[in-house]
Short mmCIF file of C-alpha atoms in Angstrom, two decimals:
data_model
loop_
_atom_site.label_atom_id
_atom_site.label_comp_id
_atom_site.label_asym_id
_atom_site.label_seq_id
_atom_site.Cartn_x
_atom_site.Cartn_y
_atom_site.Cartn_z
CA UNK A 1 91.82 51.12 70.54
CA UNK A 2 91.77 54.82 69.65
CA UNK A 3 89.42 56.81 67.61
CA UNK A 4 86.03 55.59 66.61
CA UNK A 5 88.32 53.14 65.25
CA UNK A 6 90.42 52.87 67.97
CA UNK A 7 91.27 50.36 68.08
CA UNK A 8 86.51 33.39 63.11
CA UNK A 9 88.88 31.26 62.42
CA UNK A 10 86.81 31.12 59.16
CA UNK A 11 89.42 29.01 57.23
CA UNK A 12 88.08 30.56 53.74
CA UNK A 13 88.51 28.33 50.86
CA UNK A 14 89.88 29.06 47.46
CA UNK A 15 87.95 30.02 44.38
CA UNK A 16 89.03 31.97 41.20
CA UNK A 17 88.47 35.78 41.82
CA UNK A 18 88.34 36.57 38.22
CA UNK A 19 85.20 37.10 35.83
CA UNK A 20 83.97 33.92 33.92
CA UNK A 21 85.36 29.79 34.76
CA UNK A 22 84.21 28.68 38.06
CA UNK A 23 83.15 31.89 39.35
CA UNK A 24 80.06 33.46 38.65
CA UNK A 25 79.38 34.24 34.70
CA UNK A 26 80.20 37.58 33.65
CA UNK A 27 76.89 37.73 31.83
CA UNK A 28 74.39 36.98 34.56
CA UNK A 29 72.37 39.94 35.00
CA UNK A 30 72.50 42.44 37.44
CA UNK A 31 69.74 42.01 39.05
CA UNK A 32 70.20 38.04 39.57
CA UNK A 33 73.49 38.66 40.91
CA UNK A 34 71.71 41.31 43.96
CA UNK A 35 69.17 38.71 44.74
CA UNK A 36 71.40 35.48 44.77
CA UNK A 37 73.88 38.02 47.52
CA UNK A 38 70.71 39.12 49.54
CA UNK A 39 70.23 35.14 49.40
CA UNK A 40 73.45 34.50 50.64
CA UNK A 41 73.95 37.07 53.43
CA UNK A 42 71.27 35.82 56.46
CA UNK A 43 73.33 31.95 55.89
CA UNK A 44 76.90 33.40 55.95
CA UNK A 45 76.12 35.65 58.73
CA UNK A 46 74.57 32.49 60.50
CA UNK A 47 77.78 30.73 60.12
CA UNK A 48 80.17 32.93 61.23
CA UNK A 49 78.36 33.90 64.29
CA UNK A 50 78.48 29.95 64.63
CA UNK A 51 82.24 29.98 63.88
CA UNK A 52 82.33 27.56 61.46
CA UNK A 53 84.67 27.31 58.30
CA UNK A 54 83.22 29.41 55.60
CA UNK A 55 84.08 28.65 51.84
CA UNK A 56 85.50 32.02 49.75
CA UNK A 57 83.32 31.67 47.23
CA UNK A 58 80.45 32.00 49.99
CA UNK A 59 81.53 35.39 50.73
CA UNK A 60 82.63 36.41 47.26
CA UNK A 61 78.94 35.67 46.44
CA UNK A 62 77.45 37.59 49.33
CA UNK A 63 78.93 40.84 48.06
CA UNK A 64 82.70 40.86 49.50
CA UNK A 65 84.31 40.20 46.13
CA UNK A 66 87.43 41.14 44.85
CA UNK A 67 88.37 43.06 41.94
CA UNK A 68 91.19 42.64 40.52
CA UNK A 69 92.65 46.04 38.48
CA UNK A 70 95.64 47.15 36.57
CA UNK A 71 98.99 44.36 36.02
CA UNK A 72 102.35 43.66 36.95
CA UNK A 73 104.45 41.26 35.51
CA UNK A 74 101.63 39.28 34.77
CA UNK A 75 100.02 39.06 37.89
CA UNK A 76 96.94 41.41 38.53
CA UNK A 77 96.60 43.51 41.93
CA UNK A 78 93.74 42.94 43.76
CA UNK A 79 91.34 44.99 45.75
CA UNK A 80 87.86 45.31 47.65
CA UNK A 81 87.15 48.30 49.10
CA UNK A 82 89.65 48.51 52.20
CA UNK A 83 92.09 46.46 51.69
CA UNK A 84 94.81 46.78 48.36
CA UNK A 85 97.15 44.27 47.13
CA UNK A 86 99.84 45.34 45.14
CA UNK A 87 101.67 41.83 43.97
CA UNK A 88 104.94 41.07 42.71
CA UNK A 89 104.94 37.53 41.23
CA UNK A 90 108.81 37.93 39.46
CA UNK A 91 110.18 38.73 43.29
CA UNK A 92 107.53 36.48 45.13
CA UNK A 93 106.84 39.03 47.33
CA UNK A 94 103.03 41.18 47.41
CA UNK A 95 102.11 44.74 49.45
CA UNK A 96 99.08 44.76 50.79
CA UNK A 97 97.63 48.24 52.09
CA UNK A 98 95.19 49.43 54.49
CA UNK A 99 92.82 51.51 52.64
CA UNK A 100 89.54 51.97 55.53
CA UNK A 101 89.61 55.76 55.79
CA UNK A 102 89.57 57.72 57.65
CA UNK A 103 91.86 55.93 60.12
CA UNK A 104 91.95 52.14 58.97
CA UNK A 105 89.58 51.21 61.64
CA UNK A 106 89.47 47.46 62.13
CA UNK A 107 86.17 46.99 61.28
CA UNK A 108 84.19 43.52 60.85
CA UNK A 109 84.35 44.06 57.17
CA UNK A 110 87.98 45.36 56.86
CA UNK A 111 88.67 42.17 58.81
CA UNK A 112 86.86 39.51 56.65
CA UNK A 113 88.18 41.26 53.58
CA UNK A 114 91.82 41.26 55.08
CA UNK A 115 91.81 38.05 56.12
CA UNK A 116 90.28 36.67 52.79
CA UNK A 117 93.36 39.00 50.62
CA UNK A 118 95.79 37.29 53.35
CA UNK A 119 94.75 33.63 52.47
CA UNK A 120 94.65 34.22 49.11
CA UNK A 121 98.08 34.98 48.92
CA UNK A 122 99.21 31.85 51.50
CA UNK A 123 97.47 30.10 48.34
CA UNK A 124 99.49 31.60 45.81
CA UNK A 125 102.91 29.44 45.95
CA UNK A 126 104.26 32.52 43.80
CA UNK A 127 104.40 34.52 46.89
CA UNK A 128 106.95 34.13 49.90
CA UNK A 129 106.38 37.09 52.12
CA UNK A 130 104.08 40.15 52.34
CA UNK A 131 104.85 43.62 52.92
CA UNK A 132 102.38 45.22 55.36
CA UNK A 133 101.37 49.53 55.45
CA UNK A 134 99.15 51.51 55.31
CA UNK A 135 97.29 53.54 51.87
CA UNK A 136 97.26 56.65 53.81
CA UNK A 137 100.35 57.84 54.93
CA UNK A 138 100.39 59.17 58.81
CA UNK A 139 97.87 56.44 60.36
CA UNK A 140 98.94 52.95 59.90
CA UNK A 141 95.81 51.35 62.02
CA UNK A 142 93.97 53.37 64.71
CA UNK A 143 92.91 49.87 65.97
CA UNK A 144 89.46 48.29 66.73
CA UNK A 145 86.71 49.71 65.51
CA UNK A 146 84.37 51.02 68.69
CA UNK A 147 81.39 51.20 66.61
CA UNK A 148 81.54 47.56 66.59
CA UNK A 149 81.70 47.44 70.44
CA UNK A 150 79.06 49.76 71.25
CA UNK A 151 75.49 49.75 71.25
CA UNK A 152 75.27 46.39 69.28
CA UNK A 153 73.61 43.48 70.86
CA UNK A 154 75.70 40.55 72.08
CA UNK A 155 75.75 38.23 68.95
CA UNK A 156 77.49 41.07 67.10
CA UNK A 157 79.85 41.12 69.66
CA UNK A 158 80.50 37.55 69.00
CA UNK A 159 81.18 38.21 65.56
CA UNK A 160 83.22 40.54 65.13
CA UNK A 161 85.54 39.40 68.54
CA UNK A 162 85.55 36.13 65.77
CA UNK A 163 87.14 37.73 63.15
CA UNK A 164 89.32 39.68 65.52
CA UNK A 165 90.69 36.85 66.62
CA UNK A 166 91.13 34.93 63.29
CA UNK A 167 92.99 37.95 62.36
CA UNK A 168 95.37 37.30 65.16
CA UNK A 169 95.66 33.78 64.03
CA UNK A 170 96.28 34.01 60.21
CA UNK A 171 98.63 36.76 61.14
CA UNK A 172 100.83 35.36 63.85
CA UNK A 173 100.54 31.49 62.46
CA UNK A 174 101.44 32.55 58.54
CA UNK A 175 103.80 30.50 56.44
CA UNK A 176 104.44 33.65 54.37
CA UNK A 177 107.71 36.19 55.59
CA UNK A 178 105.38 39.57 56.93
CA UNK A 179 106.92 42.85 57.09
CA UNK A 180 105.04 45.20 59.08
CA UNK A 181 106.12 48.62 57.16
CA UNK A 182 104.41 51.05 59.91
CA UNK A 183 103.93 54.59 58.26
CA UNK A 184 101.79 56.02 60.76
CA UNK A 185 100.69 56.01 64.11
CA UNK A 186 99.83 52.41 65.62
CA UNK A 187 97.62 52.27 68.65
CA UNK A 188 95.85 48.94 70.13
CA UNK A 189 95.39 46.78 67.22
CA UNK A 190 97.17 48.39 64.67
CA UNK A 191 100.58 48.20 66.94
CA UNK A 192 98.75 44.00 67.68
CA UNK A 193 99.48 44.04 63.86
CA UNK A 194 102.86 45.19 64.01
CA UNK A 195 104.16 43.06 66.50
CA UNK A 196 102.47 39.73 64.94
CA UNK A 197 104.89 40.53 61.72
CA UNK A 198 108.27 38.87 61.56
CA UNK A 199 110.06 42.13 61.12
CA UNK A 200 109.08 45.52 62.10
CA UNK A 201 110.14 49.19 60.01
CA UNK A 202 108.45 52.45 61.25
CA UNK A 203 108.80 55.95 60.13
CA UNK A 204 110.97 58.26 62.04
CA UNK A 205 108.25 60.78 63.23
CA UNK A 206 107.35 61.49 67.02
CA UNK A 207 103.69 61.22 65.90
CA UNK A 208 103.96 58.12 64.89
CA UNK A 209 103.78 55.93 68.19
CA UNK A 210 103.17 52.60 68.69
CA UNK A 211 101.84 50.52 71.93
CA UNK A 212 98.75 48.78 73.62
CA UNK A 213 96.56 51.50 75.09
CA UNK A 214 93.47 49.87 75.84
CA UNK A 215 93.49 50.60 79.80
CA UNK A 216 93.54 54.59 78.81
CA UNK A 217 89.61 53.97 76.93
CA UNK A 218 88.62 51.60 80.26
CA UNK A 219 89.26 48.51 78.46
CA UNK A 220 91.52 45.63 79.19
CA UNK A 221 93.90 44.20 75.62
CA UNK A 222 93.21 40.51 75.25
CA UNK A 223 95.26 37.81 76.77
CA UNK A 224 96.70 36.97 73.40
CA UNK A 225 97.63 40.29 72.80
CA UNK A 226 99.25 40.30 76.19
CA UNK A 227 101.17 37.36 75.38
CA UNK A 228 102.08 38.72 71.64
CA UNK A 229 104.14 41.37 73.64
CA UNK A 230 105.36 39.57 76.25
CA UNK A 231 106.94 37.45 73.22
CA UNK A 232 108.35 40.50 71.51
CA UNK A 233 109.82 43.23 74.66
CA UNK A 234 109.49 40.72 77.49
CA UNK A 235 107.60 40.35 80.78
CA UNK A 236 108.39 43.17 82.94
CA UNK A 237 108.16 46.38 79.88
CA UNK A 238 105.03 44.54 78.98
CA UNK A 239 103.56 44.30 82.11
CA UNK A 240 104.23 47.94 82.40
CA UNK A 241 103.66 49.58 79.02
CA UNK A 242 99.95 47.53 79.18
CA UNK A 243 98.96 48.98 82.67
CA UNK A 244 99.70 52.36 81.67
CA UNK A 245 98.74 52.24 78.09
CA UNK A 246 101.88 53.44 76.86
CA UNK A 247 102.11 54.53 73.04
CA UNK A 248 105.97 54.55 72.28
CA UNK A 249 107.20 57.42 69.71
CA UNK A 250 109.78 55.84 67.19
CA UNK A 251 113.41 56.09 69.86
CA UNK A 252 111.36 54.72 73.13
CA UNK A 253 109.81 51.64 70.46
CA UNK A 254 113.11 50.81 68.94
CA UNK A 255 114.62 50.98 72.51
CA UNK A 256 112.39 48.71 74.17
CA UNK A 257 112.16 46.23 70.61
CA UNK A 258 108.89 47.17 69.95
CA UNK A 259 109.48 47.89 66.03
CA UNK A 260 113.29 46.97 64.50
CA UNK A 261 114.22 49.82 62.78
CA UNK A 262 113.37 53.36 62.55
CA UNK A 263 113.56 54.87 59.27
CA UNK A 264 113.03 58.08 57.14
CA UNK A 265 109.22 58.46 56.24
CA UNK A 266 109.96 57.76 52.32
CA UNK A 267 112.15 55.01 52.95
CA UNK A 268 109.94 52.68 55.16
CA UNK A 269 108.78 50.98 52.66
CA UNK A 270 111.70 50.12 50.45
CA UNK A 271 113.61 49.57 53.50
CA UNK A 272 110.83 47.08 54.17
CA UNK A 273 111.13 45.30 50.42
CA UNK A 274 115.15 45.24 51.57
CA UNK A 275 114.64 43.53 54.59
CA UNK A 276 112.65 41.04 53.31
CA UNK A 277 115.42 39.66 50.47
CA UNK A 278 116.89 38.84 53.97
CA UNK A 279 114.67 37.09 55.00
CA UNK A 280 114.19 35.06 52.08
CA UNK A 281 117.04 33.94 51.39
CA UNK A 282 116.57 31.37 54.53
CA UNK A 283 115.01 27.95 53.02
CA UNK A 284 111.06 28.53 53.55
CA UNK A 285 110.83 24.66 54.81
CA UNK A 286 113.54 25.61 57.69
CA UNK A 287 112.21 29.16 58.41
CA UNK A 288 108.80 28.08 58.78
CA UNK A 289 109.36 25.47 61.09
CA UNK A 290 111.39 27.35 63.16
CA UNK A 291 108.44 30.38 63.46
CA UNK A 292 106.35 27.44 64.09
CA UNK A 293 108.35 26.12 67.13
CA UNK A 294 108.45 29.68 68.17
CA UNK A 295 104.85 30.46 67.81
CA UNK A 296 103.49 27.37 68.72
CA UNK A 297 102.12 27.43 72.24
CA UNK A 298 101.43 30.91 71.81
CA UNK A 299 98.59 29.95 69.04
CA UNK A 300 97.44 26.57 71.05
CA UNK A 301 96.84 28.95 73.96
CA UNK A 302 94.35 30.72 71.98
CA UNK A 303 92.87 27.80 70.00
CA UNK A 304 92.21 26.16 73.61
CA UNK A 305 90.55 28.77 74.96
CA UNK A 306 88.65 30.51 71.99
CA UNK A 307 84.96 30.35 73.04
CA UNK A 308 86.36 30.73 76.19
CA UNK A 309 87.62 34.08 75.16
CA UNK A 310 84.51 35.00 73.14
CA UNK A 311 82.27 34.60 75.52
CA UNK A 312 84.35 36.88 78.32
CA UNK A 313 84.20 39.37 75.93
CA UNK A 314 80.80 39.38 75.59
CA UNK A 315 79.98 39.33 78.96
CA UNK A 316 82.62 42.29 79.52
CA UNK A 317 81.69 44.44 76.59
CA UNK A 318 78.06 44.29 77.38
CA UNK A 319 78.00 45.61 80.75
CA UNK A 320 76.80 49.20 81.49
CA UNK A 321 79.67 50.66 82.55
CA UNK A 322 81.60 50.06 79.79
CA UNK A 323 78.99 50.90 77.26
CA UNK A 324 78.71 54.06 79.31
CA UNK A 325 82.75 54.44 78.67
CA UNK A 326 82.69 53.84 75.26
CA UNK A 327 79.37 55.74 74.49
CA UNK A 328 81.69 59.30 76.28
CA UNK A 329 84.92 58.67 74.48
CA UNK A 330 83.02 58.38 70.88
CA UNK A 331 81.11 61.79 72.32
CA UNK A 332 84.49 63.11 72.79
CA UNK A 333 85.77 62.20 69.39
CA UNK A 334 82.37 63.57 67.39
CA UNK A 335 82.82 67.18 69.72
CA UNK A 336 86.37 67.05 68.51
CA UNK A 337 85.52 66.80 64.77
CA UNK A 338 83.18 69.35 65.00
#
């Protein structure tokens, strides 16, 4: 969790995300459409705090819609305002970006818009794997977003450690082949999004590190992201690289199997698209049962101990002394920017 950004299992239904049909008629009037959303908002916020499924077309209709723009091949990209999907229907395969300048802060509503552009794709049986990177080359994901972790009473916290977590879970649990195509530098959450990928490509530059560095801000990385590392480099370098808070430039993160391959910066992401035709020519049915078996306990352990896990963060986050922590590092930040 660096920067300001340092770093629910909502299970959001389907609905058409075009004008017009099912969705909400193109001619209602403005101002119907801004009072049905302010409507909307105090229910949906209600149940997510209560972590309990949430239909797309709820949140669509509370203002997190998605426009689609431009074509390719007959299939539109999509976009809100952080997160941009760039599909590929002809070679089943989609690139979604992180667009949440300034450092693609995982935010509570980058995270409900990423995981609503994620499912929509799992939906889409045109697509078979997604290429993950950033829209602004040099910072793949700073990580969590502090802001949400400081100064906010304790049924924020529940919320956004929600969505956090059903990030986690439609990440490391998808049916779909994910790339992680890391063009920039991938502290705390943006490196728990890298290593949640099937396949990991980063750009060959020494600012560009990767690695868990929560214990350097006073913080502790979540058991599942504990055991999401442990799963990718092993026991004993995770143990390690977590107590120190280790962020691994390109040759120390290919060395220890943190990231695959390390690439020229204007090749990551075709080197990505390359790796993936790999991957997909394995039978989905066989592949996916296979990451399943693989994945499996890892996910349970999680699912078993959710609330469990929400409420510990809670409790930890809302203590003095690490409000105090968090309230000096963003201090630090703002002195630096000015």
């Amino acid at each position: 969790m660096a920067g300001p950004a340092a770093g629910p299992w909502l299970r959001l239904g389907r609905r058409p995300l075009a004008g017009g049909g099912a969705g909400r008629p193109e001619e209602e009037p403005p101002a119907s459409r801004r009072a049905r959303g302010q409507r909307a908002r105090p229910t949906l916020k209600m149940a997510l705090a209560a972590g309990r499924r949430v239909p797309l077309r709820a949140l669509l209709s509370a203002g997190l819609g998605i426009a689609r723009t431009g074509a390719r091949d007959g299939v539109r990209r999509f976009a809100n305002h952080r997160v941009l999907v760039e599909p590929d229907a002809a070679a089943g395969v989609a690139v979604l970006k992180f667009k949440n300048p300034p450092v693609n802060s995982l935010s509570l509503e980058f995270l409900t818009e990423f995981n609503i552009s994620l499912e929509k794709l799992e939906n889409d049986k045109a697509f078979r794997g997604v290429v993950i990177t950033s829209d602004r080359p040099g910072i793949f994901s700073a990580g969590l977003d502090l802001m949400e972790m400081c100064g906010r009473n304790p049924a924020h916290y529940a919320e956004y450690w929600k969505a956090v977590q059903e990030m986690w879970l439609r990440l490391y649990q998808s049916s779909l082949v994910l790339i992680a195509a890391i063009n920039g530098a991938a502290p705390a959450g943006g490196c728990m999004i890298s290593i949640c990928c099937d396949y990991r490509v980063l750009a060959d530059n020494p600012k560009y590190v990767i690695g868990l560095n929560e214990t350097l801000l006073g913080i502790v990385a979540p058991f599942w992201f504990k055991d999401t590392m442990v799963n990718t480099i092993g026991h004993r370098a995770t143990e390690r690289a977590l107590q120190l808070g280790m962020l691994f430039p390109p040759a120390q993160a290919l060395q220890v199997g943190l990231v695959d391959q390390v690439v020229p910066e204007d090749k990551v992401q075709s080197t990505a698209l390359s790796v993936m035709s790999q991957w997909m020519a394995i039978p989905d049915h066989a592949r996916q049962l296979t990451k399943s078996m693989m994945r499996k306990a890892t996910v349970d352990h999680l699912v078993k101990q959710r609330e469990a896990d929400i409420q510990n963060f809670v409790s930890f986050i809302s203590k003095d002394s690490i409000q105090k922590s968090l309230q000096v590092y963003l201090e630090k930040l703002k002195q630096k920017k000015g």
